[in-house]
Amino acid sequence: MASEMDELFNNRLINVFKTVTSPAPEVGLTPRQAVWKKNKATLWYYPAQQKKYDTPLYFIYSLINQPFILDLGPGYSLIQFFNEKGYDIYLLDFGIPTYADKGLTMADYILRYIKKGVQRALVHSGASHISVIGFCMGGTFASIYAAIADEPIQNLVLAVAPIDFSHFPIFDEWQNSLRNGEIDFDAILDTVGVVPPDLMRIGLRVVASPVYVSPYLSLLRKGNDEEYALKWKRFNFWADSHIPFSGAALKQMIQTLGIENGLINETLLIDGEPVKLSNINANLLAVGSNVDRLVPKEQVQPVMDLVSSKDKTFYALKGGHATLASNREVQEFLNSWLSVRSNPIRLG
């Protein structure tokens, strides 16, 4: 009996080793085409397999990782799921910044990338309205954009998007030190210009070490499951896909969001224009999680009381930060919420 258990464990270790050391998996397989480019950014268009809704979806991902988490592979792709449900999709991919992009500000990202991308998507689709869906920090930027937008936003989805920075238990001591002037990152950020991806990776793994350790334990438990191993490989490939971060934008975010809590206190300005979440009237879906160490639901939920939307829903995830990407139950809920708010096309 002991020898059989040893053999099973050894086989599992061999499969784990093969998974970890195998080449990078193919991701981003859903057919798409570029419809607009600016600097490093690309607006990707994913046409619906059979269009059923007039209102297209406009995805905004975080500035920290590459957005292919939304299209990991067949069966594990949020983009593929919505394409099959009949939505046209536009994804704003900010690209990979270089040192030349060190001066990009929050206003640049929101007005010259997000806003311009929405305008291009509306022209390209011929739609009268659009659904804006922001993930993580992309959701924070989506909320800022929606508060000052002239474009017709029908639905706004904020998925695990930090809004209230007064509740950030992992960074509480850092926040207090920043607010008291005991720590000042400005000089460092001015020197490096663009924060390198390795530094972003280290910082996030210090913050959420159990999040990054537990997948390896799961792989060890399920090392003989080939399907699970492939999914794990794709997800881990994304988790390591950190990209450089503009020093100018990060400085602003630390000051206006982290220290001033500008979205809650209405002190945030974008090119001199006040950002007030009460200006948002779009149908709102906010998504948070009880088990998310990176963005606890207490950072997300306050948006519900700040917007002027008459139609607003808060959805509590049962999983962690990246659950939206591949969890079918969550995807089905998103579809059920969006489908009745996206101008279904009457057939026949």
mmCIF file of N, CA and C in Angstrom, residues 25-103:
data_model
loop_
_atom_site.group_PDB
_atom_site.id
_atom_site.type_symbol
_atom_site.label_atom_id
_atom_site.label_comp_id
_atom_site.label_asym_id
_atom_site.label_seq_id
_atom_site.Cartn_x
_atom_site.Cartn_y
_atom_site.Cartn_z
ATOM 1 N N PRO A 25 1.922 28.467 -22.842
ATOM 2 C CA PRO A 25 0.745 27.992 -23.587
ATOM 3 C C PRO A 25 0.243 29.045 -24.572
ATOM 4 N N GLU A 26 -0.552 28.609 -25.527
ATOM 5 C CA GLU A 26 -1.193 29.546 -26.442
ATOM 6 C C GLU A 26 -2.382 30.201 -25.741
ATOM 7 N N VAL A 27 -2.450 31.500 -25.812
ATOM 8 C CA VAL A 27 -3.562 32.254 -25.219
ATOM 9 C C VAL A 27 -4.056 33.257 -26.252
ATOM 10 N N GLY A 28 -5.197 33.888 -25.953
ATOM 11 C CA GLY A 28 -5.723 34.887 -26.874
ATOM 12 C C GLY A 28 -6.105 34.304 -28.219
ATOM 13 N N LEU A 29 -6.860 33.203 -28.226
ATOM 14 C CA LEU A 29 -7.154 32.481 -29.461
ATOM 15 C C LEU A 29 -8.462 32.903 -30.135
ATOM 16 N N THR A 30 -9.294 33.687 -29.456
ATOM 17 C CA THR A 30 -10.549 34.118 -30.067
ATOM 18 C C THR A 30 -10.259 35.062 -31.231
ATOM 19 N N PRO A 31 -10.847 34.836 -32.406
ATOM 20 C CA PRO A 31 -10.576 35.693 -33.577
ATOM 21 C C PRO A 31 -10.867 37.167 -33.282
ATOM 22 N N ARG A 32 -9.953 38.034 -33.748
ATOM 23 C CA ARG A 32 -10.090 39.465 -33.479
ATOM 24 C C ARG A 32 -9.380 40.263 -34.560
ATOM 25 N N GLN A 33 -9.665 41.557 -34.574
ATOM 26 C CA GLN A 33 -8.970 42.449 -35.489
ATOM 27 C C GLN A 33 -8.762 43.798 -34.813
ATOM 28 N N ALA A 34 -7.656 44.455 -35.140
ATOM 29 C CA ALA A 34 -7.361 45.776 -34.589
ATOM 30 C C ALA A 34 -8.143 46.829 -35.360
ATOM 31 N N VAL A 35 -8.870 47.700 -34.615
ATOM 32 C CA VAL A 35 -9.659 48.744 -35.279
ATOM 33 C C VAL A 35 -9.167 50.153 -34.932
ATOM 34 N N TRP A 36 -8.208 50.246 -34.013
ATOM 35 C CA TRP A 36 -7.664 51.561 -33.643
ATOM 36 C C TRP A 36 -6.380 51.348 -32.860
ATOM 37 N N LYS A 37 -5.410 52.214 -33.094
ATOM 38 C CA LYS A 37 -4.153 52.139 -32.353
ATOM 39 C C LYS A 37 -3.704 53.535 -31.949
ATOM 40 N N LYS A 38 -3.075 53.605 -30.792
ATOM 41 C CA LYS A 38 -2.481 54.855 -30.306
ATOM 42 C C LYS A 38 -1.271 54.500 -29.464
ATOM 43 N N ASN A 39 -0.117 54.984 -29.879
ATOM 44 C CA ASN A 39 1.117 54.676 -29.164
ATOM 45 C C ASN A 39 1.247 53.152 -29.030
ATOM 46 N N LYS A 40 1.306 52.616 -27.814
ATOM 47 C CA LYS A 40 1.428 51.168 -27.611
ATOM 48 C C LYS A 40 0.058 50.481 -27.546
ATOM 49 N N ALA A 41 -1.001 51.262 -27.442
ATOM 50 C CA ALA A 41 -2.333 50.706 -27.206
ATOM 51 C C ALA A 41 -3.006 50.247 -28.493
ATOM 52 N N THR A 42 -3.853 49.227 -28.343
ATOM 53 C CA THR A 42 -4.638 48.699 -29.467
ATOM 54 C C THR A 42 -6.069 48.462 -29.008
ATOM 55 N N LEU A 43 -7.011 48.844 -29.848
ATOM 56 C CA LEU A 43 -8.414 48.508 -29.607
ATOM 57 C C LEU A 43 -8.750 47.298 -30.471
ATOM 58 N N TRP A 44 -8.993 46.164 -29.797
ATOM 59 C CA TRP A 44 -9.289 44.920 -30.497
ATOM 60 C C TRP A 44 -10.795 44.723 -30.608
ATOM 61 N N TYR A 45 -11.215 44.246 -31.764
ATOM 62 C CA TYR A 45 -12.632 43.976 -32.019
ATOM 63 C C TYR A 45 -12.832 42.479 -32.194
ATOM 64 N N TYR A 46 -13.772 41.929 -31.401
ATOM 65 C CA TYR A 46 -14.134 40.515 -31.482
ATOM 66 C C TYR A 46 -15.590 40.434 -31.945
ATOM 67 N N PRO A 47 -15.832 40.168 -33.216
ATOM 68 C CA PRO A 47 -17.220 40.129 -33.703
ATOM 69 C C PRO A 47 -17.987 38.950 -33.130
ATOM 70 N N ALA A 48 -19.251 39.184 -32.806
ATOM 71 C CA ALA A 48 -20.102 38.123 -32.276
ATOM 72 C C ALA A 48 -20.245 37.001 -33.301
ATOM 73 N N GLN A 49 -20.336 35.773 -32.816
ATOM 74 C CA GLN A 49 -20.530 34.647 -33.728
ATOM 75 C C GLN A 49 -21.887 34.763 -34.423
ATOM 76 N N GLN A 50 -22.893 35.183 -33.679
ATOM 77 C CA GLN A 50 -24.211 35.492 -34.251
ATOM 78 C C GLN A 50 -24.781 36.631 -33.409
ATOM 79 N N LYS A 51 -24.736 37.825 -33.963
ATOM 80 C CA LYS A 51 -25.070 39.016 -33.182
ATOM 81 C C LYS A 51 -26.521 39.000 -32.704
ATOM 82 N N LYS A 52 -26.690 39.182 -31.359
ATOM 83 C CA LYS A 52 -28.015 39.172 -30.754
ATOM 84 C C LYS A 52 -28.329 40.462 -29.996
ATOM 85 N N TYR A 53 -27.309 41.337 -29.849
ATOM 86 C CA TYR A 53 -27.505 42.556 -29.060
ATOM 87 C C TYR A 53 -26.916 43.753 -29.805
ATOM 88 N N ASP A 54 -27.631 44.872 -29.746
ATOM 89 C CA ASP A 54 -27.152 46.089 -30.409
ATOM 90 C C ASP A 54 -26.089 46.821 -29.608
ATOM 91 N N THR A 55 -26.060 46.608 -28.290
ATOM 92 C CA THR A 55 -25.115 47.320 -27.427
ATOM 93 C C THR A 55 -23.834 46.512 -27.275
ATOM 94 N N PRO A 56 -22.721 46.989 -27.821
ATOM 95 C CA PRO A 56 -21.460 46.241 -27.701
ATOM 96 C C PRO A 56 -20.854 46.365 -26.304
ATOM 97 N N LEU A 57 -19.947 45.454 -26.006
ATOM 98 C CA LEU A 57 -19.210 45.471 -24.740
ATOM 99 C C LEU A 57 -17.828 46.066 -24.975
ATOM 100 N N TYR A 58 -17.405 46.922 -24.054
ATOM 101 C CA TYR A 58 -16.100 47.584 -24.148
ATOM 102 C C TYR A 58 -15.320 47.241 -22.887
ATOM 103 N N PHE A 59 -14.294 46.383 -23.028
ATOM 104 C CA PHE A 59 -13.529 45.885 -21.894
ATOM 105 C C PHE A 59 -12.300 46.769 -21.635
ATOM 106 N N ILE A 60 -12.102 47.113 -20.361
ATOM 107 C CA ILE A 60 -10.905 47.846 -19.930
ATOM 108 C C ILE A 60 -10.224 47.011 -18.865
ATOM 109 N N TYR A 61 -8.995 46.580 -19.144
ATOM 110 C CA TYR A 61 -8.295 45.775 -18.148
ATOM 111 C C TYR A 61 -7.299 46.642 -17.369
ATOM 112 N N SER A 62 -6.698 46.040 -16.364
ATOM 113 C CA SER A 62 -5.769 46.741 -15.494
ATOM 114 C C SER A 62 -4.495 47.142 -16.236
ATOM 115 N N LEU A 63 -3.745 48.068 -15.647
ATOM 116 C CA LEU A 63 -2.453 48.483 -16.206
ATOM 117 C C LEU A 63 -1.308 47.622 -15.681
ATOM 118 N N ILE A 64 -1.617 46.660 -14.828
ATOM 119 C CA ILE A 64 -0.570 45.904 -14.139
ATOM 120 C C ILE A 64 -0.201 44.620 -14.878
ATOM 121 N N ASN A 65 -1.203 43.950 -15.434
ATOM 122 C CA ASN A 65 -0.980 42.709 -16.186
ATOM 123 C C ASN A 65 -1.472 42.856 -17.615
ATOM 124 N N GLN A 66 -1.082 41.918 -18.454
ATOM 125 C CA GLN A 66 -1.613 41.875 -19.805
ATOM 126 C C GLN A 66 -3.048 41.333 -19.768
ATOM 127 N N PRO A 67 -3.891 41.756 -20.708
ATOM 128 C CA PRO A 67 -5.318 41.440 -20.616
ATOM 129 C C PRO A 67 -5.723 40.064 -21.127
ATOM 130 N N PHE A 68 -4.777 39.191 -21.470
ATOM 131 C CA PHE A 68 -5.198 37.907 -22.034
ATOM 132 C C PHE A 68 -5.826 36.984 -20.988
ATOM 133 N N ILE A 69 -5.880 37.409 -19.710
ATOM 134 C CA ILE A 69 -6.647 36.664 -18.719
ATOM 135 C C ILE A 69 -8.114 36.561 -19.156
ATOM 136 N N LEU A 70 -8.557 37.512 -19.977
ATOM 137 C CA LEU A 70 -9.941 37.513 -20.458
ATOM 138 C C LEU A 70 -10.145 36.565 -21.634
ATOM 139 N N ASP A 71 -9.042 35.999 -22.143
ATOM 140 C CA ASP A 71 -9.124 35.069 -23.275
ATOM 141 C C ASP A 71 -8.030 34.018 -23.123
ATOM 142 N N LEU A 72 -8.106 33.258 -22.013
ATOM 143 C CA LEU A 72 -7.049 32.303 -21.684
ATOM 144 C C LEU A 72 -6.981 31.131 -22.659
ATOM 145 N N GLY A 73 -8.113 30.707 -23.134
ATOM 146 C CA GLY A 73 -8.130 29.559 -24.036
ATOM 147 C C GLY A 73 -9.542 29.008 -24.131
ATOM 148 N N PRO A 74 -9.796 28.106 -25.074
ATOM 149 C CA PRO A 74 -11.128 27.539 -25.259
ATOM 150 C C PRO A 74 -11.696 26.970 -23.962
ATOM 151 N N GLY A 75 -12.887 27.423 -23.612
ATOM 152 C CA GLY A 75 -13.522 26.957 -22.382
ATOM 153 C C GLY A 75 -13.161 27.765 -21.161
ATOM 154 N N TYR A 76 -12.120 28.598 -21.268
ATOM 155 C CA TYR A 76 -11.675 29.419 -20.139
ATOM 156 C C TYR A 76 -11.542 30.881 -20.560
ATOM 157 N N SER A 77 -12.458 31.320 -21.400
ATOM 158 C CA SER A 77 -12.339 32.649 -21.983
ATOM 159 C C SER A 77 -13.633 33.428 -21.793
ATOM 160 N N LEU A 78 -13.555 34.560 -21.090
ATOM 161 C CA LEU A 78 -14.708 35.433 -20.927
ATOM 162 C C LEU A 78 -15.111 36.036 -22.273
ATOM 163 N N ILE A 79 -14.127 36.369 -23.087
ATOM 164 C CA ILE A 79 -14.403 36.935 -24.406
ATOM 165 C C ILE A 79 -15.104 35.919 -25.292
ATOM 166 N N GLN A 80 -14.602 34.696 -25.321
ATOM 167 C CA GLN A 80 -15.246 33.642 -26.113
ATOM 168 C C GLN A 80 -16.680 33.422 -25.638
ATOM 169 N N PHE A 81 -16.884 33.414 -24.330
ATOM 170 C CA PHE A 81 -18.215 33.191 -23.766
ATOM 171 C C PHE A 81 -19.200 34.240 -24.270
ATOM 172 N N PHE A 82 -18.824 35.530 -24.190
ATOM 173 C CA PHE A 82 -19.739 36.579 -24.613
ATOM 174 C C PHE A 82 -19.902 36.624 -26.131
ATOM 175 N N ASN A 83 -18.862 36.258 -26.861
ATOM 176 C CA ASN A 83 -18.993 36.149 -28.320
ATOM 177 C C ASN A 83 -20.039 35.112 -28.690
ATOM 178 N N GLU A 84 -19.997 33.974 -28.011
ATOM 179 C CA GLU A 84 -20.950 32.905 -28.296
ATOM 180 C C GLU A 84 -22.366 33.286 -27.875
ATOM 181 N N LYS A 85 -22.475 34.208 -26.916
ATOM 182 C CA LYS A 85 -23.785 34.667 -26.465
ATOM 183 C C LYS A 85 -24.367 35.741 -27.387
ATOM 184 N N GLY A 86 -23.558 36.248 -28.330
ATOM 185 C CA GLY A 86 -24.092 37.176 -29.310
ATOM 186 C C GLY A 86 -23.717 38.633 -29.141
ATOM 187 N N TYR A 87 -22.651 38.911 -28.389
ATOM 188 C CA TYR A 87 -22.201 40.290 -28.192
ATOM 189 C C TYR A 87 -20.990 40.607 -29.071
ATOM 190 N N ASP A 88 -20.972 41.781 -29.661
ATOM 191 C CA ASP A 88 -19.739 42.334 -30.215
ATOM 192 C C ASP A 88 -18.916 42.867 -29.051
ATOM 193 N N ILE A 89 -17.599 42.624 -29.091
ATOM 194 C CA ILE A 89 -16.733 43.011 -27.981
ATOM 195 C C ILE A 89 -15.574 43.855 -28.487
ATOM 196 N N TYR A 90 -15.251 44.878 -27.726
ATOM 197 C CA TYR A 90 -14.059 45.692 -27.951
ATOM 198 C C TYR A 90 -13.204 45.619 -26.689
ATOM 199 N N LEU A 91 -11.932 45.347 -26.859
ATOM 200 C CA LEU A 91 -10.995 45.271 -25.735
ATOM 201 C C LEU A 91 -9.916 46.321 -25.920
ATOM 202 N N LEU A 92 -9.785 47.221 -24.938
ATOM 203 C CA LEU A 92 -8.707 48.206 -24.966
ATOM 204 C C LEU A 92 -7.473 47.602 -24.303
ATOM 205 N N ASP A 93 -6.486 47.297 -25.116
ATOM 206 C CA ASP A 93 -5.214 46.743 -24.651
ATOM 207 C C ASP A 93 -4.213 47.893 -24.600
ATOM 208 N N PHE A 94 -3.804 48.288 -23.388
ATOM 209 C CA PHE A 94 -2.907 49.434 -23.241
ATOM 210 C C PHE A 94 -1.502 49.156 -23.772
ATOM 211 N N GLY A 95 -1.204 47.888 -24.007
ATOM 212 C CA GLY A 95 0.116 47.552 -24.509
ATOM 213 C C GLY A 95 1.165 47.539 -23.408
ATOM 214 N N ILE A 96 2.415 47.480 -23.808
ATOM 215 C CA ILE A 96 3.520 47.386 -22.854
ATOM 216 C C ILE A 96 4.331 48.682 -22.917
ATOM 217 N N PRO A 97 4.234 49.528 -21.895
ATOM 218 C CA PRO A 97 4.943 50.813 -21.909
ATOM 219 C C PRO A 97 6.458 50.626 -21.908
ATOM 220 N N THR A 98 7.152 51.616 -22.440
ATOM 221 C CA THR A 98 8.604 51.671 -22.378
ATOM 222 C C THR A 98 8.997 52.958 -21.646
ATOM 223 N N TYR A 99 10.291 53.189 -21.547
ATOM 224 C CA TYR A 99 10.770 54.384 -20.839
ATOM 225 C C TYR A 99 10.220 55.658 -21.471
ATOM 226 N N ALA A 100 9.955 55.603 -22.773
ATOM 227 C CA ALA A 100 9.409 56.775 -23.464
ATOM 228 C C ALA A 100 8.019 57.145 -22.962
ATOM 229 N N ASP A 101 7.360 56.218 -22.255
ATOM 230 C CA ASP A 101 6.004 56.450 -21.761
ATOM 231 C C ASP A 101 5.979 56.861 -20.291
ATOM 232 N N LYS A 102 7.119 57.236 -19.739
ATOM 233 C CA LYS A 102 7.184 57.552 -18.315
ATOM 234 C C LYS A 102 6.290 58.721 -17.929
ATOM 235 N N GLY A 103 5.967 59.596 -18.879
ATOM 236 C CA GLY A 103 5.172 60.776 -18.575
ATOM 237 C C GLY A 103 3.678 60.595 -18.718
#
